[in-house]
Short mmCIF file of C-alpha atoms and ligand atoms in Angstrom, two decimals:
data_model
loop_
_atom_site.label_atom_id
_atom_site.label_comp_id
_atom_site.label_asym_id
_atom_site.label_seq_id
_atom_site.Cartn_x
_atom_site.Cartn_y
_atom_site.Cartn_z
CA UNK H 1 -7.47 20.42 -13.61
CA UNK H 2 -7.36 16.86 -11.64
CA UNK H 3 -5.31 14.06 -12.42
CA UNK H 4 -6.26 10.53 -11.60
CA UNK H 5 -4.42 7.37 -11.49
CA UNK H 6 -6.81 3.85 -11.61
CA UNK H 7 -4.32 1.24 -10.12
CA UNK H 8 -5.50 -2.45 -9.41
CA UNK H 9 -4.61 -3.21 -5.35
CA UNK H 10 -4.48 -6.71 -5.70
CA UNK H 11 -3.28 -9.49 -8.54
CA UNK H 12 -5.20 -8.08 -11.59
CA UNK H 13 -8.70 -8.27 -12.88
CA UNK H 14 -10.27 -6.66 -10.34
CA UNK H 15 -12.21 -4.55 -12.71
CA UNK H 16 -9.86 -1.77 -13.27
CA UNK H 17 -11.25 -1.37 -17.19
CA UNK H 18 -14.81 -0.56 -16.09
CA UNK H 19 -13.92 2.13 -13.57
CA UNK H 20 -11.41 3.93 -16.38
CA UNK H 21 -14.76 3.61 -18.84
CA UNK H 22 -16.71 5.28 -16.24
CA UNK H 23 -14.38 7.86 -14.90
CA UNK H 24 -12.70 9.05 -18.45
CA UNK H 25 -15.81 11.24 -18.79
CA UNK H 26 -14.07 13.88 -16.08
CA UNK H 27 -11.08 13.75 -18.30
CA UNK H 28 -9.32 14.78 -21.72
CA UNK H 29 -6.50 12.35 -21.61
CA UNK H 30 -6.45 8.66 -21.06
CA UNK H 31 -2.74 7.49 -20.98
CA UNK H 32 -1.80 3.01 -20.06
CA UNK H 33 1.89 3.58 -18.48
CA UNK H 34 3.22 -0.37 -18.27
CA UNK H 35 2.16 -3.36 -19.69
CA UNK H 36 1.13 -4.37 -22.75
CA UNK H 37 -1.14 -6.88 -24.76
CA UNK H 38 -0.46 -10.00 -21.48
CA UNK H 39 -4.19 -8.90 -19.66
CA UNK H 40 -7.45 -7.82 -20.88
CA UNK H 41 -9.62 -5.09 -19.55
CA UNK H 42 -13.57 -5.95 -20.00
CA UNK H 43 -15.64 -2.95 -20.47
CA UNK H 44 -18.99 -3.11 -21.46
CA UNK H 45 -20.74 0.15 -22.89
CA UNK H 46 -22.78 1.22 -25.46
CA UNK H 47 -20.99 -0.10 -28.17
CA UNK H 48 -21.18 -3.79 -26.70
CA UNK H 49 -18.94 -5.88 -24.25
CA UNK H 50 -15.04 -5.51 -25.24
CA UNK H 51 -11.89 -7.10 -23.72
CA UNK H 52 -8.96 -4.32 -24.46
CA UNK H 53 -5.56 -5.73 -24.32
CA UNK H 54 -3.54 -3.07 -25.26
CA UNK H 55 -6.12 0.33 -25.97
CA UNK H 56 -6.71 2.40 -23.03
CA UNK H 57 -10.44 2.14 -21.92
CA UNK H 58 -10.56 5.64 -22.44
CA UNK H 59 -11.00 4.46 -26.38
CA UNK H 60 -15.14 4.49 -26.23
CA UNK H 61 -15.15 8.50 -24.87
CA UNK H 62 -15.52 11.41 -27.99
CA UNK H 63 -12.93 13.45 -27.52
CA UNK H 64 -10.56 12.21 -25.03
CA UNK H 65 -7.26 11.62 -26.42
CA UNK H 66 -5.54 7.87 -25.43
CA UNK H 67 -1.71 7.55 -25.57
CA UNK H 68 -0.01 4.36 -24.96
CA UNK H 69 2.83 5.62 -23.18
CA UNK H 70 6.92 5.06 -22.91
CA UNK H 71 6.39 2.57 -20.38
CA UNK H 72 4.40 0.07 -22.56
CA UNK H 73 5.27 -2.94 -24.45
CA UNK H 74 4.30 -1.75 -27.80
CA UNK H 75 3.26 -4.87 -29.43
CA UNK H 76 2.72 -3.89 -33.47
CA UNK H 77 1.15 -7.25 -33.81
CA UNK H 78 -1.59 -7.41 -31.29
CA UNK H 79 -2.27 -3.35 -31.44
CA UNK H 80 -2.92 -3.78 -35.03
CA UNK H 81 -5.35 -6.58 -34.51
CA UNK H 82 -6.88 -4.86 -32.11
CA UNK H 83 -7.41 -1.36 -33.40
CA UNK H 84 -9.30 -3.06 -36.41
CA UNK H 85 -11.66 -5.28 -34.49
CA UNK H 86 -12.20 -2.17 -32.51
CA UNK H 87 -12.96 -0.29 -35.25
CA UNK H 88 -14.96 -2.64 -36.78
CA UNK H 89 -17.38 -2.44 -34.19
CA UNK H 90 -18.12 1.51 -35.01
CA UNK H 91 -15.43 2.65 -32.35
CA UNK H 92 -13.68 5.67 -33.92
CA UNK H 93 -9.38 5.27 -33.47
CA UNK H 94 -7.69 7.83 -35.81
CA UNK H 95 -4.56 9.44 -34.72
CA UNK H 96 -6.34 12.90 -33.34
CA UNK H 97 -7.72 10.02 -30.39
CA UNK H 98 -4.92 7.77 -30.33
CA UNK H 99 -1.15 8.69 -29.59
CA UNK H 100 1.94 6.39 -29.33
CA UNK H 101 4.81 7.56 -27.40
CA UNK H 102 7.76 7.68 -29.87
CA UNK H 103 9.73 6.44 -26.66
CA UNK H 104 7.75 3.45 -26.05
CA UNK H 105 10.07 0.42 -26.80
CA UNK H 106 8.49 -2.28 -29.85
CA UNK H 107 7.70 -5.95 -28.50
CA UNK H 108 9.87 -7.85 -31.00
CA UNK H 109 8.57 -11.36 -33.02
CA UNK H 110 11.58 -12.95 -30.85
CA UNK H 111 10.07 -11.85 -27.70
CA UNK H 112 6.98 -14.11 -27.84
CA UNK H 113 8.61 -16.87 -28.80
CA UNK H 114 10.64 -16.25 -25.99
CA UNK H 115 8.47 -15.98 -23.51
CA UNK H 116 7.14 -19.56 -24.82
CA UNK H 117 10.65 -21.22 -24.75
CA UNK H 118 11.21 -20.16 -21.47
CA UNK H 119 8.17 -21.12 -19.69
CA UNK H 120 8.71 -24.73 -21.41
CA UNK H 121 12.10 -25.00 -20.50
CA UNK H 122 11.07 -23.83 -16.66
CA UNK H 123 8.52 -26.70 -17.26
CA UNK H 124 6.83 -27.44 -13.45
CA UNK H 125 8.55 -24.84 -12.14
CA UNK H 126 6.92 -22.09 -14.84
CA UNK H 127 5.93 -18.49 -13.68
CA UNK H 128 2.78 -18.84 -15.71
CA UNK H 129 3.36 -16.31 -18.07
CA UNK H 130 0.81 -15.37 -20.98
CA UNK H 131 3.79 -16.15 -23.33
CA UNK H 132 2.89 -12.66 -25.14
CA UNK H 133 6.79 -11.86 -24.33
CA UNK H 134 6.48 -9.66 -21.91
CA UNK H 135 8.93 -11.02 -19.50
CA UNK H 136 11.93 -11.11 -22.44
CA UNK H 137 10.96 -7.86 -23.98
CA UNK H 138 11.26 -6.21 -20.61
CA UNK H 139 14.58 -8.06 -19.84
CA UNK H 140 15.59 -6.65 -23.48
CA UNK H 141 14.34 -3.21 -22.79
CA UNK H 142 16.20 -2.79 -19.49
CA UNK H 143 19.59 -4.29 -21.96
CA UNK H 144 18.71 -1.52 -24.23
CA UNK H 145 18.35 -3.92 -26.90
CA UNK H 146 15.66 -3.13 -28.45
CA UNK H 147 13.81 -0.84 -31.03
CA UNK H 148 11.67 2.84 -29.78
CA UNK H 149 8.67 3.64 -31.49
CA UNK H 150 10.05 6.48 -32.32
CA UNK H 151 12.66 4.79 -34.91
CA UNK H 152 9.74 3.70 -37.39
CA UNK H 153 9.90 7.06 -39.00
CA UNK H 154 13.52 6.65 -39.61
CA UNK H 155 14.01 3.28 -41.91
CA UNK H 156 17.38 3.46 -42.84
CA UNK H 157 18.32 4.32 -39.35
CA UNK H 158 15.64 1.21 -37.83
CA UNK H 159 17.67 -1.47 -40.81
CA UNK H 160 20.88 -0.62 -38.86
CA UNK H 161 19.48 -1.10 -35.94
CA UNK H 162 17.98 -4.03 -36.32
CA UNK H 163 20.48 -5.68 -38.25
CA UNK H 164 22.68 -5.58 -35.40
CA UNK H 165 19.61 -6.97 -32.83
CA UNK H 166 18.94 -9.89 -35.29
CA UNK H 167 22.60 -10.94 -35.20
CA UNK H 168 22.40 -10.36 -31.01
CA UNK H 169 19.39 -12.21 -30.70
CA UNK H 170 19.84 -15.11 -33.00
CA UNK H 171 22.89 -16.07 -30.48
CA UNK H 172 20.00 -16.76 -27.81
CA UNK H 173 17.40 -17.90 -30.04
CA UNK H 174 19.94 -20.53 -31.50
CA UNK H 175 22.59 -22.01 -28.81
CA UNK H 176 20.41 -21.84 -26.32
CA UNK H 177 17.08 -22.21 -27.12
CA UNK H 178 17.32 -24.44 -30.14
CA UNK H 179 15.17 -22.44 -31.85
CA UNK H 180 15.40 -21.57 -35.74
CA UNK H 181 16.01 -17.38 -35.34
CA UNK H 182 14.99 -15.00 -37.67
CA UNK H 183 16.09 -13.45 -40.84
CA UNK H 184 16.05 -9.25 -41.56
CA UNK H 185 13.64 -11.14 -44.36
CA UNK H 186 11.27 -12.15 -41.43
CA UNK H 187 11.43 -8.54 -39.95
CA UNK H 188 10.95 -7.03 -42.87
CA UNK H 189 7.61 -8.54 -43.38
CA UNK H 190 6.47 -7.64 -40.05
CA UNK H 191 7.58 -3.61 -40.53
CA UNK H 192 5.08 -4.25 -43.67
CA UNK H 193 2.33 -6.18 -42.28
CA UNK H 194 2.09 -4.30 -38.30
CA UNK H 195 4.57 -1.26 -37.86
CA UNK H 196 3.76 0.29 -40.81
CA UNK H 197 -0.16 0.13 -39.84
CA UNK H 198 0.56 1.92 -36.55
CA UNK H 199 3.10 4.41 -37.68
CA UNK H 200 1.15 7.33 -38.55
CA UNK H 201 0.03 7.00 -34.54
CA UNK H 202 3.06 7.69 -32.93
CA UNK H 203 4.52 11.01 -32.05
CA UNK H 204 6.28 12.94 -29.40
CA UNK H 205 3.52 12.22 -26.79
CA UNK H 206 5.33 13.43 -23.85
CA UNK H 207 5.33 17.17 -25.59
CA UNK H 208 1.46 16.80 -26.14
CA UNK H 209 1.02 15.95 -22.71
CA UNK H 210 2.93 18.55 -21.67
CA UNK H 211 1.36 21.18 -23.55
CA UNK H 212 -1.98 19.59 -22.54
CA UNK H 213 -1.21 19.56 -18.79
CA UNK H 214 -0.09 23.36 -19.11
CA UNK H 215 -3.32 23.88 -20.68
CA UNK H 216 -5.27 22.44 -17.71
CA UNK H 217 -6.48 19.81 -19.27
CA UNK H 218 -6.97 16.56 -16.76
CA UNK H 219 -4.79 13.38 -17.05
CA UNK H 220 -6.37 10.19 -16.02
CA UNK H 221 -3.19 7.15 -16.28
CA UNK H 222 -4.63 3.72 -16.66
CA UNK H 223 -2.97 1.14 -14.78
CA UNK H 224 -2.66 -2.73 -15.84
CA UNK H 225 -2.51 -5.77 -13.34
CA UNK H 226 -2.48 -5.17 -9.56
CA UNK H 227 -0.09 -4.19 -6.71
CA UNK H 228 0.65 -7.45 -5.99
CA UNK H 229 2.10 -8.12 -9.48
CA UNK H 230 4.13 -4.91 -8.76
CA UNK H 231 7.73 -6.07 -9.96
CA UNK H 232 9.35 -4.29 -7.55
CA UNK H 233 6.73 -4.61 -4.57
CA UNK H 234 4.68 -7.70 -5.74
CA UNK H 235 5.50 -11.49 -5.27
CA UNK H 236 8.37 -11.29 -6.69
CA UNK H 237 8.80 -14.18 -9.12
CA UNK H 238 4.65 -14.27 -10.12
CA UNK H 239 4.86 -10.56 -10.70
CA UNK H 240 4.78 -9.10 -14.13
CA UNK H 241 8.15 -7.04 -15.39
CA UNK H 242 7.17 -3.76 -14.95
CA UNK H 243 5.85 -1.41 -12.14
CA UNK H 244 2.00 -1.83 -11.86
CA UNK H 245 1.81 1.11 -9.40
CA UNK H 246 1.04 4.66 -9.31
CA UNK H 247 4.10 6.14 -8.73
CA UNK H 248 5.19 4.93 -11.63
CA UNK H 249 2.69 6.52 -13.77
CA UNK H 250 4.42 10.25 -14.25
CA UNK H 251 7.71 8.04 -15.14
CA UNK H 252 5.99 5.44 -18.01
CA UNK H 253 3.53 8.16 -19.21
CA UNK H 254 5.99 10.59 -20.43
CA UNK H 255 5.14 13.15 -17.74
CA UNK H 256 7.56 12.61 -15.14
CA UNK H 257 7.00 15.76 -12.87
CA UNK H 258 3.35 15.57 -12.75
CA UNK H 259 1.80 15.59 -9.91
CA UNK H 260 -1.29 12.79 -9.14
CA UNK H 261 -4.16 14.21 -7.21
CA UNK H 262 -6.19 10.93 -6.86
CA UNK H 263 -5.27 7.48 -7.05
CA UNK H 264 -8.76 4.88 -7.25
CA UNK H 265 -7.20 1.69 -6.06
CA UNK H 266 -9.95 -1.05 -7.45
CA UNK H 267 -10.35 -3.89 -5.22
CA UNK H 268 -12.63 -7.48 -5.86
CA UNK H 269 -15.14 -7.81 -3.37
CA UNK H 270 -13.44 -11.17 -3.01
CA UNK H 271 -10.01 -12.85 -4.71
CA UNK H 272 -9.49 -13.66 -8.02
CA UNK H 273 -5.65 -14.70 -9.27
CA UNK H 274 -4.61 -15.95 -12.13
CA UNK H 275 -1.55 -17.84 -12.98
CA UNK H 276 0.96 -19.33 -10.39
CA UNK H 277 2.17 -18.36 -7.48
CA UNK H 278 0.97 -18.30 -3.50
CA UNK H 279 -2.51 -17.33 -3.08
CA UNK H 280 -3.11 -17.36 0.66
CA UNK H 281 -7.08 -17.11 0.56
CA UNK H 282 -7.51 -19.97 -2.34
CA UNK H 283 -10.18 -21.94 -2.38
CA UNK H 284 -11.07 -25.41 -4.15
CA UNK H 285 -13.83 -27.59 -5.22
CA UNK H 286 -17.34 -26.70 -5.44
CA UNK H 287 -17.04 -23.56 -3.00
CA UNK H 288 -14.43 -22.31 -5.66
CA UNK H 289 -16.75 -23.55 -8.84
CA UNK H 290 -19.73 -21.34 -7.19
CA UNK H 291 -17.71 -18.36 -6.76
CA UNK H 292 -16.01 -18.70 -10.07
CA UNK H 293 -19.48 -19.02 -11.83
CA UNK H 294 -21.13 -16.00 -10.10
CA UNK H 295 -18.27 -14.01 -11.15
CA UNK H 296 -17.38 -14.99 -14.17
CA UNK H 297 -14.12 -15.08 -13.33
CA UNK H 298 -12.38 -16.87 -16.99
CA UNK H 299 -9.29 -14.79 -18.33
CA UNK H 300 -9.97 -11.88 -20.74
CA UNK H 301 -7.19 -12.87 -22.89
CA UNK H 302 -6.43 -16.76 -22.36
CA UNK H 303 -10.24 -17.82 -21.14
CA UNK H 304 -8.43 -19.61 -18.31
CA UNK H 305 -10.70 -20.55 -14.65
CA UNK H 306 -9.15 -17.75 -12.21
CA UNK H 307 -8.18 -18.94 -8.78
CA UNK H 308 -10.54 -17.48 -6.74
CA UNK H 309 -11.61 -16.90 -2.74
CA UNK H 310 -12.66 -14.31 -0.19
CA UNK H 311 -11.71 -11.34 0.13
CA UNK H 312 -8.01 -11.04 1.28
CA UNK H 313 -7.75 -7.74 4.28
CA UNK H 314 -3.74 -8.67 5.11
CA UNK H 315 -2.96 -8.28 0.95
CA UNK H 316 -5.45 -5.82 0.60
CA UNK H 317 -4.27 -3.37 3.02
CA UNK H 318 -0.90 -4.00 1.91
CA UNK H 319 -1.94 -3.12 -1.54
CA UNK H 320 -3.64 0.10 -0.84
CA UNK H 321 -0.21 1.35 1.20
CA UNK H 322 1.80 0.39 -1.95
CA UNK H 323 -0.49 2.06 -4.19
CA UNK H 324 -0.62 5.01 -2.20
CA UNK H 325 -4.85 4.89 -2.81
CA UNK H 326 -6.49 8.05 -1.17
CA UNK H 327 -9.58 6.56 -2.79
CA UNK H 328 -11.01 2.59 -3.77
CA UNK H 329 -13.52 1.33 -5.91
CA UNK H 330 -14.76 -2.37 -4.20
CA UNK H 331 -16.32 -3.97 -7.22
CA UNK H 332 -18.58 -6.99 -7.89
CA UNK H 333 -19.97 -6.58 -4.41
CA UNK H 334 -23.41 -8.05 -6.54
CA UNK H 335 -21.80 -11.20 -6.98
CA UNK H 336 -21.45 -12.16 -3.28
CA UNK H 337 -25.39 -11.99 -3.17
CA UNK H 338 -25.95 -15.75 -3.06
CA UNK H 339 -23.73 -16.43 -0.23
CA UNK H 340 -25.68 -16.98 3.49
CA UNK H 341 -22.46 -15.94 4.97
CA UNK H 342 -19.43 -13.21 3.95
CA UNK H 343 -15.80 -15.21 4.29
CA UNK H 344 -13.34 -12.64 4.78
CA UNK H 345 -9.33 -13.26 5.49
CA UNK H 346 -8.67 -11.14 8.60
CA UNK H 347 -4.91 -12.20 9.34
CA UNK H 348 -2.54 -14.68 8.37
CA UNK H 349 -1.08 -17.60 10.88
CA UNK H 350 2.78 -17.52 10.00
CA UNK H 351 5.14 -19.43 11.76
CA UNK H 352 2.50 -20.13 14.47
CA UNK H 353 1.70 -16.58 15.06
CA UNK H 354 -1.01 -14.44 14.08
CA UNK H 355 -0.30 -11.42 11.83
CA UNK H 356 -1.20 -8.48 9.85
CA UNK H 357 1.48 -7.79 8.05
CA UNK H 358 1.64 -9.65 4.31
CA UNK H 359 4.68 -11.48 4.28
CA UNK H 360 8.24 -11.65 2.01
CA UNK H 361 7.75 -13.06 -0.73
CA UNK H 362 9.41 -16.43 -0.23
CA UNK H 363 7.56 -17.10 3.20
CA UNK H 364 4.67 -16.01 1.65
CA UNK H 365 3.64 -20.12 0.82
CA UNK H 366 3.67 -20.61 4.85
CA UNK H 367 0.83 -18.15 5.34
CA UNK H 368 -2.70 -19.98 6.11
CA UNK H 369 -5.47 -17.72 6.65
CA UNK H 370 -7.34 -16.78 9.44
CA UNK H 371 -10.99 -16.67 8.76
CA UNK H 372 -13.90 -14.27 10.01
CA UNK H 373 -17.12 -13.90 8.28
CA UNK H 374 -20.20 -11.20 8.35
CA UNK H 375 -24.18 -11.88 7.45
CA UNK H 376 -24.92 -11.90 3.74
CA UNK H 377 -27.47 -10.40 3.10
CA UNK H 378 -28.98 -12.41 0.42
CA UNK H 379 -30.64 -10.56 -2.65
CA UNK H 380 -30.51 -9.10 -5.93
CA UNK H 381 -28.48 -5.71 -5.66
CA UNK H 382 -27.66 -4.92 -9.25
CA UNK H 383 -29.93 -2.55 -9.29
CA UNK H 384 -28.73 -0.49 -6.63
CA UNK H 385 -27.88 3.39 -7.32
CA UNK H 386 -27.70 5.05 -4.07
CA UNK H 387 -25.97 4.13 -1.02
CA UNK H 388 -29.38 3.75 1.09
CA UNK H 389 -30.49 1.30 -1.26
CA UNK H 390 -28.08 -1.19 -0.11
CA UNK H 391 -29.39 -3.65 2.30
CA UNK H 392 -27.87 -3.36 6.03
CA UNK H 393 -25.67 -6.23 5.61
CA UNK H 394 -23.61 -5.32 2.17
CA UNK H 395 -23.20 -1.76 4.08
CA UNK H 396 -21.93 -3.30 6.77
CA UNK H 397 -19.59 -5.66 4.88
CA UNK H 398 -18.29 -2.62 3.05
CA UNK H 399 -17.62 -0.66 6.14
CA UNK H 400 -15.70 -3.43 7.56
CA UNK H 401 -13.46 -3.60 4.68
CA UNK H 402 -13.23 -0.24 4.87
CA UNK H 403 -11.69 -0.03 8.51
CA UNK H 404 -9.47 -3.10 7.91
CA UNK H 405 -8.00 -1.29 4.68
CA UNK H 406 -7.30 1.77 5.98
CA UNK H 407 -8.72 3.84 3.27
CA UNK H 408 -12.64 5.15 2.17
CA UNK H 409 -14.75 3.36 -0.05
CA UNK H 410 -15.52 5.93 -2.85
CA UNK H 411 -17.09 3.59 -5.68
CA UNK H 412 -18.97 0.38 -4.72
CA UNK H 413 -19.84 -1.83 -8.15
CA UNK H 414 -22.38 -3.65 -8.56
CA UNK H 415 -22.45 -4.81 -12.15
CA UNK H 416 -20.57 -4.75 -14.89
CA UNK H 417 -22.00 -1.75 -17.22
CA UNK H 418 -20.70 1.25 -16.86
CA UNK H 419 -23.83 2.94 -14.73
CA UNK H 420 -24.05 0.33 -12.33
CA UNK H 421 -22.19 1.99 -9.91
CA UNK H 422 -22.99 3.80 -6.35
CA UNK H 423 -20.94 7.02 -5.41
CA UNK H 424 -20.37 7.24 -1.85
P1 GDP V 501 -9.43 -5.36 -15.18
O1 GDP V 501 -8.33 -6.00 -15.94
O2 GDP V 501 -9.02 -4.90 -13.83
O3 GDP V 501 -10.13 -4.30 -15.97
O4 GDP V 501 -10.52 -6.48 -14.90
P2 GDP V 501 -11.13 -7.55 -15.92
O5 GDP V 501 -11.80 -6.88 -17.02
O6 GDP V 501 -10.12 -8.57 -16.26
O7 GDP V 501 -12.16 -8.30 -14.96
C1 GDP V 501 -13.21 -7.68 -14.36
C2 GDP V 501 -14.50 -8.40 -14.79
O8 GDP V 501 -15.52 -8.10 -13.91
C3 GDP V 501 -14.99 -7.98 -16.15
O9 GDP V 501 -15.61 -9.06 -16.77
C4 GDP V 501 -16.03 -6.91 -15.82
O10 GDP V 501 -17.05 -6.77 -16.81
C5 GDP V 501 -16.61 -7.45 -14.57
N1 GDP V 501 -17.08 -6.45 -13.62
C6 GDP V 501 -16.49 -5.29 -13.24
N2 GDP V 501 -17.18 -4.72 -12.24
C7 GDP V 501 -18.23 -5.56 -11.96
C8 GDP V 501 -19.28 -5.55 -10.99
O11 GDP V 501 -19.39 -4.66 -10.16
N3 GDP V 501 -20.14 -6.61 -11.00
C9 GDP V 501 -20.04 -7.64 -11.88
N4 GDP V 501 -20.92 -8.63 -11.81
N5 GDP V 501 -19.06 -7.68 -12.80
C10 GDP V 501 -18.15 -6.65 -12.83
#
């Protein structure tokens, strides 16, 4: 038995979804622990190209069980979307392969609307939320104000409830928002049209996982976003509102003892970001258009451009410490392949000094990077299997990275499906 966390080490998207497709084989349980439907995980397999939003990518693998766990934002709404446009694509998702904690708190109607309000009211000065309420349904969560899994199998107990959240909410909603509110009419409808659909999923998930981890069976916890979006540890306010690292995974899994025998931390072979917030290593113009077109980098859930740049080391390294990696994937290292020259972010200048230490959040706008770059080596690599395959120059630029991070290179990427991978 060998658990395994996959945690993202920088802002998200760095290809986090491909490396849980590949690794769930070596497992028997696939469980998300934050989150919820805000990013998308691409994985491309045998049943075509997906973006999950809320399914663990564990979904695709016969007989691994996939539990969205008490640290999620259980959205009825977008998990019954997305179960049937899963399923309509010949996936199999019955409850023997998909569990929901009955401790996992519901993402409300009010809570995307929310989310919306908010980031209109902030106006120029928005966080650059998804608006899929995860910020307010966190915030509600944390208030204990709002509705467990758990309580769709007990109506008359879940009308109480909510009775008394409508009348909460509706103060919000109303004097300060503006906004119209809701009626038990409105909820109601959506019991009927989502909860009921995903109902016959949830259970006492934390007892199956315990029974399964006494059993032996091996544990693989799906992370979503990156360290840096870490609420607690993350640029605090362009971080999500829950804890995107490992040692949070026994806690929002329903598992809290267990113990975490290898944590992949996937890194970007260069930057991607999206949203607001200080990005140190951001490029513009047509540099940025190249890199963005090589690597595809558009949203998986809103299509927007990503910010993108070199490779960060000072955020990087920074991210591996807080993820506690013993292990990283670098991925897209293929997409770098038209460049004459490797930019890479050694330091940052702050305050007129050289450092390598990422900075406090609010100082972090100060930071300018200090630039190094290595020989690019110039040709197709997607085909690669085996380390020796690589030309000299991609070894040495993963080597580098390597050394700078602090931590070995397990998995280099170098395409999208699930095989294009090199163990090391
Ligand atoms: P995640 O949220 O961390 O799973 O990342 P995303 O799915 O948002 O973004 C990663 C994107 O990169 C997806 O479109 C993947 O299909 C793609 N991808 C992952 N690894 C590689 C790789 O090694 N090479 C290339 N070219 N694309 C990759």
């Amino acid at each position: 038995m060998s658990n395994c966390a996959i945690v993202g080490i920088n802002w998200g998207d760095e290809g986090k979804g491909r490396m849980v497709d590949l690794i769930t084989r070596d497992h028997d349980v696939v469980v998300r622990y934050q989150g919820g439907g805000n990013a998308g995980h691409t994985i491309i397999n045998g049943y075509g190209k997906f973006a999950l939003h809320l399914l663990p990518s564990g979904i695709f693998t016969d007989g691994v069980v996939n539990i969205l766990g008490n640290g999620v934002a259980l959205d009825p709404e977008n998990l019954e979307k997305e179960i049937e446009e899963v399923r309509s694509r010949g996936v199999k998702i019955s409850p023997e392969n998909l569990m929901l904690s009955d401790r996992a708190s519901l993402l409300m109607p009010w809570h995307r609307e929310l989310d919306g309000l908010e980031e209109a009211r902030l106006a120029d000065k928005k966080y650059g939320s998804t608006r899929q309420g995860i910020a307010p349904f966190y915030a509600d969560k944390y208030s204990k104000k709002t509705v467990l899994a758990g309580e769709l199998l007990y109506p008359e107990h879940l009308k109480a409830h909510l009775e008394d959240l409508l009348e909460w909410k509706n103060l919000t909603l109303r004097n300060v928002y503006g906004a119209k509110g809701y009626t038990m009419d409105d909820l109601n409808e959506w019991i009927e049209k989502y909860c009921e659909k995903i109902k016959p999923y949830v259970r006492d998930t934390g007892e199956f996982l315990k029974k399964a981890s006494a059993e032996g069976k091996s544990i693989l916890f799906e992370a979503q976003l990156g360290a840096l979006r870490d609420l607690d540890y993350g640029i605090v306010p362009y971080t999500t509102s829950s804890n995107t690292i490992a040692a949070f995974a026994p806690v929002g899994s329903g598992l809290p003892g267990v113990k975490i025998d290898k944590i992949v931390g996937v890194v970007k072979a260069y930057s991607s970001c999206v949203g607001e917030g200080p990005f140190t290593c951001e490029w513009f113009g047509e540099e940025a258009e190249k890199l963005r077109e090589a690597g595809e980098e558009y949203g998986a859930k809103t299509g927007r451009p990503r910010r993108v740049g070199p490779i960060d080391i000072v955020a990087t390294r920074y991210g591996v410490e807080t993820q506690g990696a013993t292990t990283v994937a670098l991925t897209k290292l293929d997409v770098l392949s038209y460049m004459d020259e490797i930019p890479i972010c050694s330091q940052y200048e702050l305050f007129g000094k050289k450092t390598d230490r990422f900075p406090f959040p609010a100082v972090l706008p100060e930071a300018k990077p200090v630039m190094t770059s290595m020989p690019g080596w110039k040709c197709d690599i997607s085909g690669c299997r085996s380390w020796n395959e690589l030309p000299k120059e991609a070894k040495d630029y993963v080597e580098y990275v390597e050394r700078e991070i602090g931590c070995h290179i397990g998995y280099v990427s170098v395409g999208p499906e699930r095989e294009s991978i090199i163990f090391r």
